[in-house]
PDB file of C-alpha atoms in Angstrom:
ATOM      1  CA  MET A   1     -79.656 148.865 131.968  1.00  0.00           C
ATOM      2  CA  VAL A   2     -82.074 151.584 130.860  1.00  0.00           C
ATOM      3  CA  PRO A   3     -82.823 154.147 133.594  1.00  0.00           C
ATOM      4  CA  PHE A   4     -86.359 153.789 134.958  1.00  0.00           C
ATOM      5  CA  SER A   5     -86.657 150.255 133.515  1.00  0.00           C
ATOM      6  CA  ARG A   6     -87.621 148.924 136.964  1.00  0.00           C
ATOM      7  CA  LEU A   7     -90.382 151.509 137.246  1.00  0.00           C
ATOM      8  CA  LEU A   8     -91.574 150.612 133.748  1.00  0.00           C
ATOM      9  CA  THR A   9     -91.675 146.940 134.768  1.00  0.00           C
ATOM     10  CA  ALA A  10     -93.653 147.771 137.922  1.00  0.00           C
ATOM     11  CA  LEU A  11     -96.134 149.879 135.896  1.00  0.00           C
ATOM     12  CA  ARG A  12     -96.868 146.873 133.649  1.00  0.00           C
ATOM     13  CA  ASP A  13     -98.900 145.446 136.564  1.00  0.00           C
ATOM     14  CA  VAL A  14    -101.437 148.295 136.373  1.00  0.00           C
ATOM     15  CA  ALA A  15    -104.557 147.146 134.526  1.00  0.00           C
ATOM     16  CA  ASP A  16    -105.386 149.121 131.400  1.00  0.00           C
ATOM     17  CA  PRO A  17    -108.963 150.497 131.709  1.00  0.00           C
ATOM     18  CA  ARG A  18    -109.267 151.319 127.978  1.00  0.00           C
ATOM     19  CA  ARG A  19    -111.134 149.316 125.373  1.00  0.00           C
ATOM     20  CA  ALA A  20    -109.044 147.275 122.925  1.00  0.00           C
ATOM     21  CA  GLN A  21    -109.756 149.808 120.151  1.00  0.00           C
ATOM     22  CA  GLY A  22    -108.515 152.693 122.288  1.00  0.00           C
ATOM     23  CA  LYS A  23    -105.011 151.415 122.985  1.00  0.00           C
ATOM     24  CA  ARG A  24    -102.915 153.491 120.601  1.00  0.00           C
ATOM     25  CA  TYR A  25    -100.434 154.335 123.364  1.00  0.00           C
ATOM     26  CA  PRO A  26     -98.958 151.600 125.618  1.00  0.00           C
ATOM     27  CA  LEU A  27    -100.146 152.248 129.170  1.00  0.00           C
ATOM     28  CA  PRO A  28     -96.887 151.493 131.060  1.00  0.00           C
ATOM     29  CA  HIS A  29     -94.910 153.836 128.816  1.00  0.00           C
ATOM     30  CA  LEU A  30     -97.540 156.560 129.007  1.00  0.00           C
ATOM     31  CA  LEU A  31     -97.550 156.324 132.815  1.00  0.00           C
ATOM     32  CA  LEU A  32     -93.746 156.425 132.955  1.00  0.00           C
ATOM     33  CA  PHE A  33     -93.613 159.404 130.595  1.00  0.00           C
ATOM     34  CA  THR A  34     -96.218 161.158 132.754  1.00  0.00           C
ATOM     35  CA  VAL A  35     -94.046 160.592 135.825  1.00  0.00           C
ATOM     36  CA  LEU A  36     -90.998 161.924 133.958  1.00  0.00           C
ATOM     37  CA  ALA A  37     -92.977 164.979 132.840  1.00  0.00           C
ATOM     38  CA  LEU A  38     -94.090 165.691 136.411  1.00  0.00           C
ATOM     39  CA  MET A  39     -90.510 165.294 137.642  1.00  0.00           C
ATOM     40  CA  SER A  40     -89.444 167.761 134.935  1.00  0.00           C
ATOM     41  CA  GLY A  41     -91.844 170.413 136.181  1.00  0.00           C
ATOM     42  CA  ALA A  42     -95.112 169.754 134.311  1.00  0.00           C
ATOM     43  CA  ARG A  43     -98.041 170.925 136.432  1.00  0.00           C
ATOM     44  CA  SER A  44    -101.015 170.182 134.183  1.00  0.00           C
ATOM     45  CA  TYR A  45    -102.245 167.768 131.518  1.00  0.00           C
ATOM     46  CA  ARG A  46    -101.197 170.273 128.892  1.00  0.00           C
ATOM     47  CA  GLY A  47     -97.740 170.471 130.477  1.00  0.00           C
ATOM     48  CA  ILE A  48     -97.409 166.688 130.259  1.00  0.00           C
ATOM     49  CA  ILE A  49     -98.438 166.764 126.591  1.00  0.00           C
ATOM     50  CA  THR A  50     -95.909 169.539 125.900  1.00  0.00           C
ATOM     51  CA  PHE A  51     -93.196 167.433 127.549  1.00  0.00           C
ATOM     52  CA  LEU A  52     -94.154 164.447 125.356  1.00  0.00           C
ATOM     53  CA  ASP A  53     -94.243 166.581 122.201  1.00  0.00           C
ATOM     54  CA  GLU A  54     -90.816 168.047 122.850  1.00  0.00           C
ATOM     55  CA  ARG A  55     -89.123 164.775 123.837  1.00  0.00           C
ATOM     56  CA  ARG A  56     -91.090 162.154 121.878  1.00  0.00           C
ATOM     57  CA  VAL A  57     -88.238 161.141 119.562  1.00  0.00           C
ATOM     58  CA  LEU A  58     -85.776 160.810 122.447  1.00  0.00           C
ATOM     59  CA  LEU A  59     -88.281 158.854 124.573  1.00  0.00           C
ATOM     60  CA  ASN A  60     -89.044 156.538 121.622  1.00  0.00           C
ATOM     61  CA  GLN A  61     -85.355 155.779 121.131  1.00  0.00           C
ATOM     62  CA  HIS A  62     -84.562 155.371 124.806  1.00  0.00           C
ATOM     63  CA  PHE A  63     -87.520 153.179 125.760  1.00  0.00           C
ATOM     64  CA  GLY A  64     -88.088 151.286 122.503  1.00  0.00           C
ATOM     65  CA  VAL A  65     -91.567 152.556 121.636  1.00  0.00           C
ATOM     66  CA  ALA A  66     -92.902 154.112 118.455  1.00  0.00           C
ATOM     67  CA  LEU A  67     -95.175 156.968 119.475  1.00  0.00           C
ATOM     68  CA  LYS A  68     -96.048 158.948 116.342  1.00  0.00           C
ATOM     69  CA  ARG A  69     -97.294 161.882 118.390  1.00  0.00           C
ATOM     70  CA  ALA A  70     -98.317 162.759 121.916  1.00  0.00           C
ATOM     71  CA  PRO A  71    -101.882 161.876 122.896  1.00  0.00           C
ATOM     72  CA  ALA A  72    -104.563 164.541 123.017  1.00  0.00           C
ATOM     73  CA  VAL A  73    -105.107 166.244 126.352  1.00  0.00           C
ATOM     74  CA  ASN A  74    -108.570 164.662 126.704  1.00  0.00           C
ATOM     75  CA  THR A  75    -107.147 161.204 125.967  1.00  0.00           C
ATOM     76  CA  LEU A  76    -104.484 161.564 128.654  1.00  0.00           C
ATOM     77  CA  ARG A  77    -106.926 163.023 131.194  1.00  0.00           C
ATOM     78  CA  THR A  78    -109.536 160.296 130.607  1.00  0.00           C
ATOM     79  CA  MET A  79    -106.937 157.551 130.821  1.00  0.00           C
ATOM     80  CA  LEU A  80    -105.371 158.867 134.040  1.00  0.00           C
ATOM     81  CA  GLN A  81    -108.745 159.478 135.698  1.00  0.00           C
ATOM     82  CA  SER A  82    -110.005 155.984 134.866  1.00  0.00           C
ATOM     83  CA  LEU A  83    -106.996 154.182 136.357  1.00  0.00           C
ATOM     84  CA  ASP A  84    -107.361 152.059 139.463  1.00  0.00           C
ATOM     85  CA  GLY A  85    -105.626 154.216 142.064  1.00  0.00           C
ATOM     86  CA  GLU A  86    -104.939 151.279 144.372  1.00  0.00           C
ATOM     87  CA  ALA A  87    -103.276 149.297 141.563  1.00  0.00           C
ATOM     88  CA  LEU A  88    -101.122 152.294 140.707  1.00  0.00           C
ATOM     89  CA  GLU A  89    -100.175 152.707 144.374  1.00  0.00           C
ATOM     90  CA  ARG A  90     -99.228 148.986 144.552  1.00  0.00           C
ATOM     91  CA  ALA A  91     -97.018 149.376 141.475  1.00  0.00           C
ATOM     92  CA  PHE A  92     -95.193 152.361 142.985  1.00  0.00           C
ATOM     93  CA  ARG A  93     -94.794 150.567 146.330  1.00  0.00           C
ATOM     94  CA  HIS A  94     -93.432 147.486 144.540  1.00  0.00           C
ATOM     95  CA  HIS A  95     -90.937 149.663 142.688  1.00  0.00           C
ATOM     96  CA  ALA A  96     -89.851 151.461 145.866  1.00  0.00           C
ATOM     97  CA  ARG A  97     -89.427 148.143 147.703  1.00  0.00           C
ATOM     98  CA  ASP A  98     -87.199 146.870 144.868  1.00  0.00           C
ATOM     99  CA  LEU A  99     -85.066 150.010 145.072  1.00  0.00           C
ATOM    100  CA  LEU A 100     -84.801 149.648 148.836  1.00  0.00           C
ATOM    101  CA  SER A 101     -83.516 146.080 148.545  1.00  0.00           C
ATOM    102  CA  THR A 102     -80.777 147.091 146.103  1.00  0.00           C
ATOM    103  CA  VAL A 103     -79.588 150.029 148.209  1.00  0.00           C
ATOM    104  CA  ALA A 104     -79.693 148.340 151.604  1.00  0.00           C
ATOM    105  CA  ALA A 105     -77.410 145.367 150.865  1.00  0.00           C
ATOM    106  CA  ASP A 106     -74.783 146.556 153.381  1.00  0.00           C
ATOM    107  CA  GLY A 107     -76.974 146.863 156.478  1.00  0.00           C
ATOM    108  CA  ARG A 108     -80.440 147.244 157.934  1.00  0.00           C
ATOM    109  CA  PRO A 109     -82.397 150.081 156.362  1.00  0.00           C
ATOM    110  CA  VAL A 110     -84.178 152.620 158.547  1.00  0.00           C
ATOM    111  CA  ILE A 111     -87.776 153.458 157.659  1.00  0.00           C
ATOM    112  CA  ALA A 112     -89.133 156.672 159.181  1.00  0.00           C
ATOM    113  CA  LEU A 113     -92.899 156.874 159.706  1.00  0.00           C
ATOM    114  CA  ASP A 114     -94.307 160.356 160.017  1.00  0.00           C
ATOM    115  CA  GLY A 115     -97.772 161.872 159.880  1.00  0.00           C
ATOM    116  CA  LYS A 116     -98.451 165.277 158.385  1.00  0.00           C
ATOM    117  CA  THR A 117    -101.451 167.563 158.169  1.00  0.00           C
ATOM    118  CA  LEU A 118    -101.955 168.902 154.655  1.00  0.00           C
ATOM    119  CA  ARG A 119    -101.969 172.673 154.653  1.00  0.00           C
ATOM    120  CA  GLY A 120    -105.101 174.255 153.201  1.00  0.00           C
ATOM    121  CA  SER A 121    -107.136 171.032 153.395  1.00  0.00           C
ATOM    122  CA  PHE A 122    -109.531 172.128 156.154  1.00  0.00           C
ATOM    123  CA  ASP A 123    -113.046 172.337 154.721  1.00  0.00           C
ATOM    124  CA  HIS A 124    -114.788 175.305 156.349  1.00  0.00           C
ATOM    125  CA  ILE A 125    -118.041 174.854 154.442  1.00  0.00           C
ATOM    126  CA  ASN A 126    -118.618 171.227 155.438  1.00  0.00           C
ATOM    127  CA  ASP A 127    -116.865 171.593 158.813  1.00  0.00           C
ATOM    128  CA  LYS A 128    -114.353 168.809 158.138  1.00  0.00           C
ATOM    129  CA  LYS A 129    -110.957 168.439 159.756  1.00  0.00           C
ATOM    130  CA  ALA A 130    -107.800 169.021 157.777  1.00  0.00           C
ATOM    131  CA  ALA A 131    -106.611 165.986 155.796  1.00  0.00           C
ATOM    132  CA  GLN A 132    -103.771 164.000 157.313  1.00  0.00           C
ATOM    133  CA  THR A 133    -101.404 161.545 155.678  1.00  0.00           C
ATOM    134  CA  LEU A 134     -98.840 159.047 156.937  1.00  0.00           C
ATOM    135  CA  THR A 135     -95.599 158.540 155.034  1.00  0.00           C
ATOM    136  CA  ALA A 136     -92.964 155.788 155.132  1.00  0.00           C
ATOM    137  CA  PHE A 137     -89.548 157.126 154.110  1.00  0.00           C
ATOM    138  CA  ALA A 138     -86.379 155.049 153.671  1.00  0.00           C
ATOM    139  CA  SER A 139     -83.780 157.392 155.136  1.00  0.00           C
ATOM    140  CA  SER A 140     -80.526 155.937 153.776  1.00  0.00           C
ATOM    141  CA  SER A 141     -81.742 155.667 150.193  1.00  0.00           C
ATOM    142  CA  ALA A 142     -84.020 158.754 150.233  1.00  0.00           C
ATOM    143  CA  ILE A 143     -86.969 156.785 148.853  1.00  0.00           C
ATOM    144  CA  LEU A 144     -90.606 157.399 149.709  1.00  0.00           C
ATOM    145  CA  LEU A 145     -91.913 153.854 150.146  1.00  0.00           C
ATOM    146  CA  ALA A 146     -95.580 154.547 150.777  1.00  0.00           C
ATOM    147  CA  HIS A 147     -98.097 157.084 151.896  1.00  0.00           C
ATOM    148  CA  THR A 148    -101.659 156.665 153.039  1.00  0.00           C
ATOM    149  CA  PRO A 149    -104.438 158.974 154.204  1.00  0.00           C
ATOM    150  CA  ILE A 150    -105.293 158.900 157.896  1.00  0.00           C
ATOM    151  CA  ASP A 151    -108.970 158.368 158.620  1.00  0.00           C
ATOM    152  CA  GLU A 152    -110.732 161.556 159.736  1.00  0.00           C
ATOM    153  CA  LYS A 153    -111.955 159.993 162.995  1.00  0.00           C
ATOM    154  CA  SER A 154    -108.620 158.372 163.842  1.00  0.00           C
ATOM    155  CA  ASN A 155    -104.941 159.192 164.261  1.00  0.00           C
ATOM    156  CA  GLU A 156    -101.666 157.932 162.840  1.00  0.00           C
ATOM    157  CA  ILE A 157    -101.183 155.006 165.266  1.00  0.00           C
ATOM    158  CA  PRO A 158    -103.590 152.539 163.564  1.00  0.00           C
ATOM    159  CA  ALA A 159    -102.553 153.868 160.154  1.00  0.00           C
ATOM    160  CA  ALA A 160     -98.887 153.159 161.008  1.00  0.00           C
ATOM    161  CA  GLN A 161     -99.678 149.614 162.147  1.00  0.00           C
ATOM    162  CA  GLN A 162    -101.604 148.949 158.943  1.00  0.00           C
ATOM    163  CA  MET A 163     -98.858 150.468 156.773  1.00  0.00           C
ATOM    164  CA  ILE A 164     -96.139 148.367 158.422  1.00  0.00           C
ATOM    165  CA  GLY A 165     -98.192 145.256 157.687  1.00  0.00           C
ATOM    166  CA  GLU A 166     -98.857 146.274 154.085  1.00  0.00           C
ATOM    167  CA  LEU A 167     -95.207 147.060 153.376  1.00  0.00           C
ATOM    168  CA  GLY A 168     -94.283 143.504 154.353  1.00  0.00           C
ATOM    169  CA  LEU A 169     -90.680 144.446 155.096  1.00  0.00           C
ATOM    170  CA  THR A 170     -88.472 142.346 157.351  1.00  0.00           C
ATOM    171  CA  GLY A 171     -85.058 143.129 158.777  1.00  0.00           C
ATOM    172  CA  VAL A 172     -85.653 146.890 158.838  1.00  0.00           C
ATOM    173  CA  ILE A 173     -85.795 149.415 161.656  1.00  0.00           C
ATOM    174  CA  PHE A 174     -88.934 151.548 161.856  1.00  0.00           C
ATOM    175  CA  THR A 175     -88.753 154.913 163.596  1.00  0.00           C
ATOM    176  CA  ALA A 176     -91.701 157.042 164.660  1.00  0.00           C
ATOM    177  CA  ASP A 177     -92.349 160.018 166.899  1.00  0.00           C
ATOM    178  CA  ALA A 178     -93.323 159.893 170.569  1.00  0.00           C
ATOM    179  CA  MET A 179     -97.016 159.415 169.805  1.00  0.00           C
ATOM    180  CA  HIS A 180     -96.273 155.741 169.068  1.00  0.00           C
ATOM    181  CA  CYS A 181     -94.658 155.094 172.511  1.00  0.00           C
ATOM    182  CA  GLN A 182     -97.701 153.631 174.215  1.00  0.00           C
ATOM    183  CA  LYS A 183     -98.158 150.432 176.231  1.00  0.00           C
ATOM    184  CA  ASN A 184    -101.094 149.098 174.225  1.00  0.00           C
ATOM    185  CA  VAL A 185     -99.548 149.517 170.799  1.00  0.00           C
TER     186      VAL A 185
END
């Protein structure tokens, strides 16, 4: 089995926002290669393109595509910015759920829910609170299953309830901090 083939399969569910004439590069492969570039240390569009330039032949052989060259920076940026973020999030959650089911065959997996405040996200000019996010982490397999922003006028309790419902997992143990130990929850 080719490494990352499950992720490539999950990325096939993301709708391609480009016109038929503009599809020189297959979207699932381009998304996977972008993920690989980011995991390899790319921090910009140009860094992703450099990664693709340097490894194009190897990526073509390994994943069965025939990219003649890396896309232009503007092409990659436009394509990534026009993607449906929710569809991309669903694809990553689907992939993580598949990985969880293969790792947790011997027992019940533990999913840790934890909220975090993002450092440097307080907006002094518009007087907005710092951004908060809730994360679901599968402890035994070290997989981030999902993350979601917490509404500015709320806290992580309703976000956790919604996330548990969206994950649709059964037979797992969810852990959370003391904030979630309330009678009405």
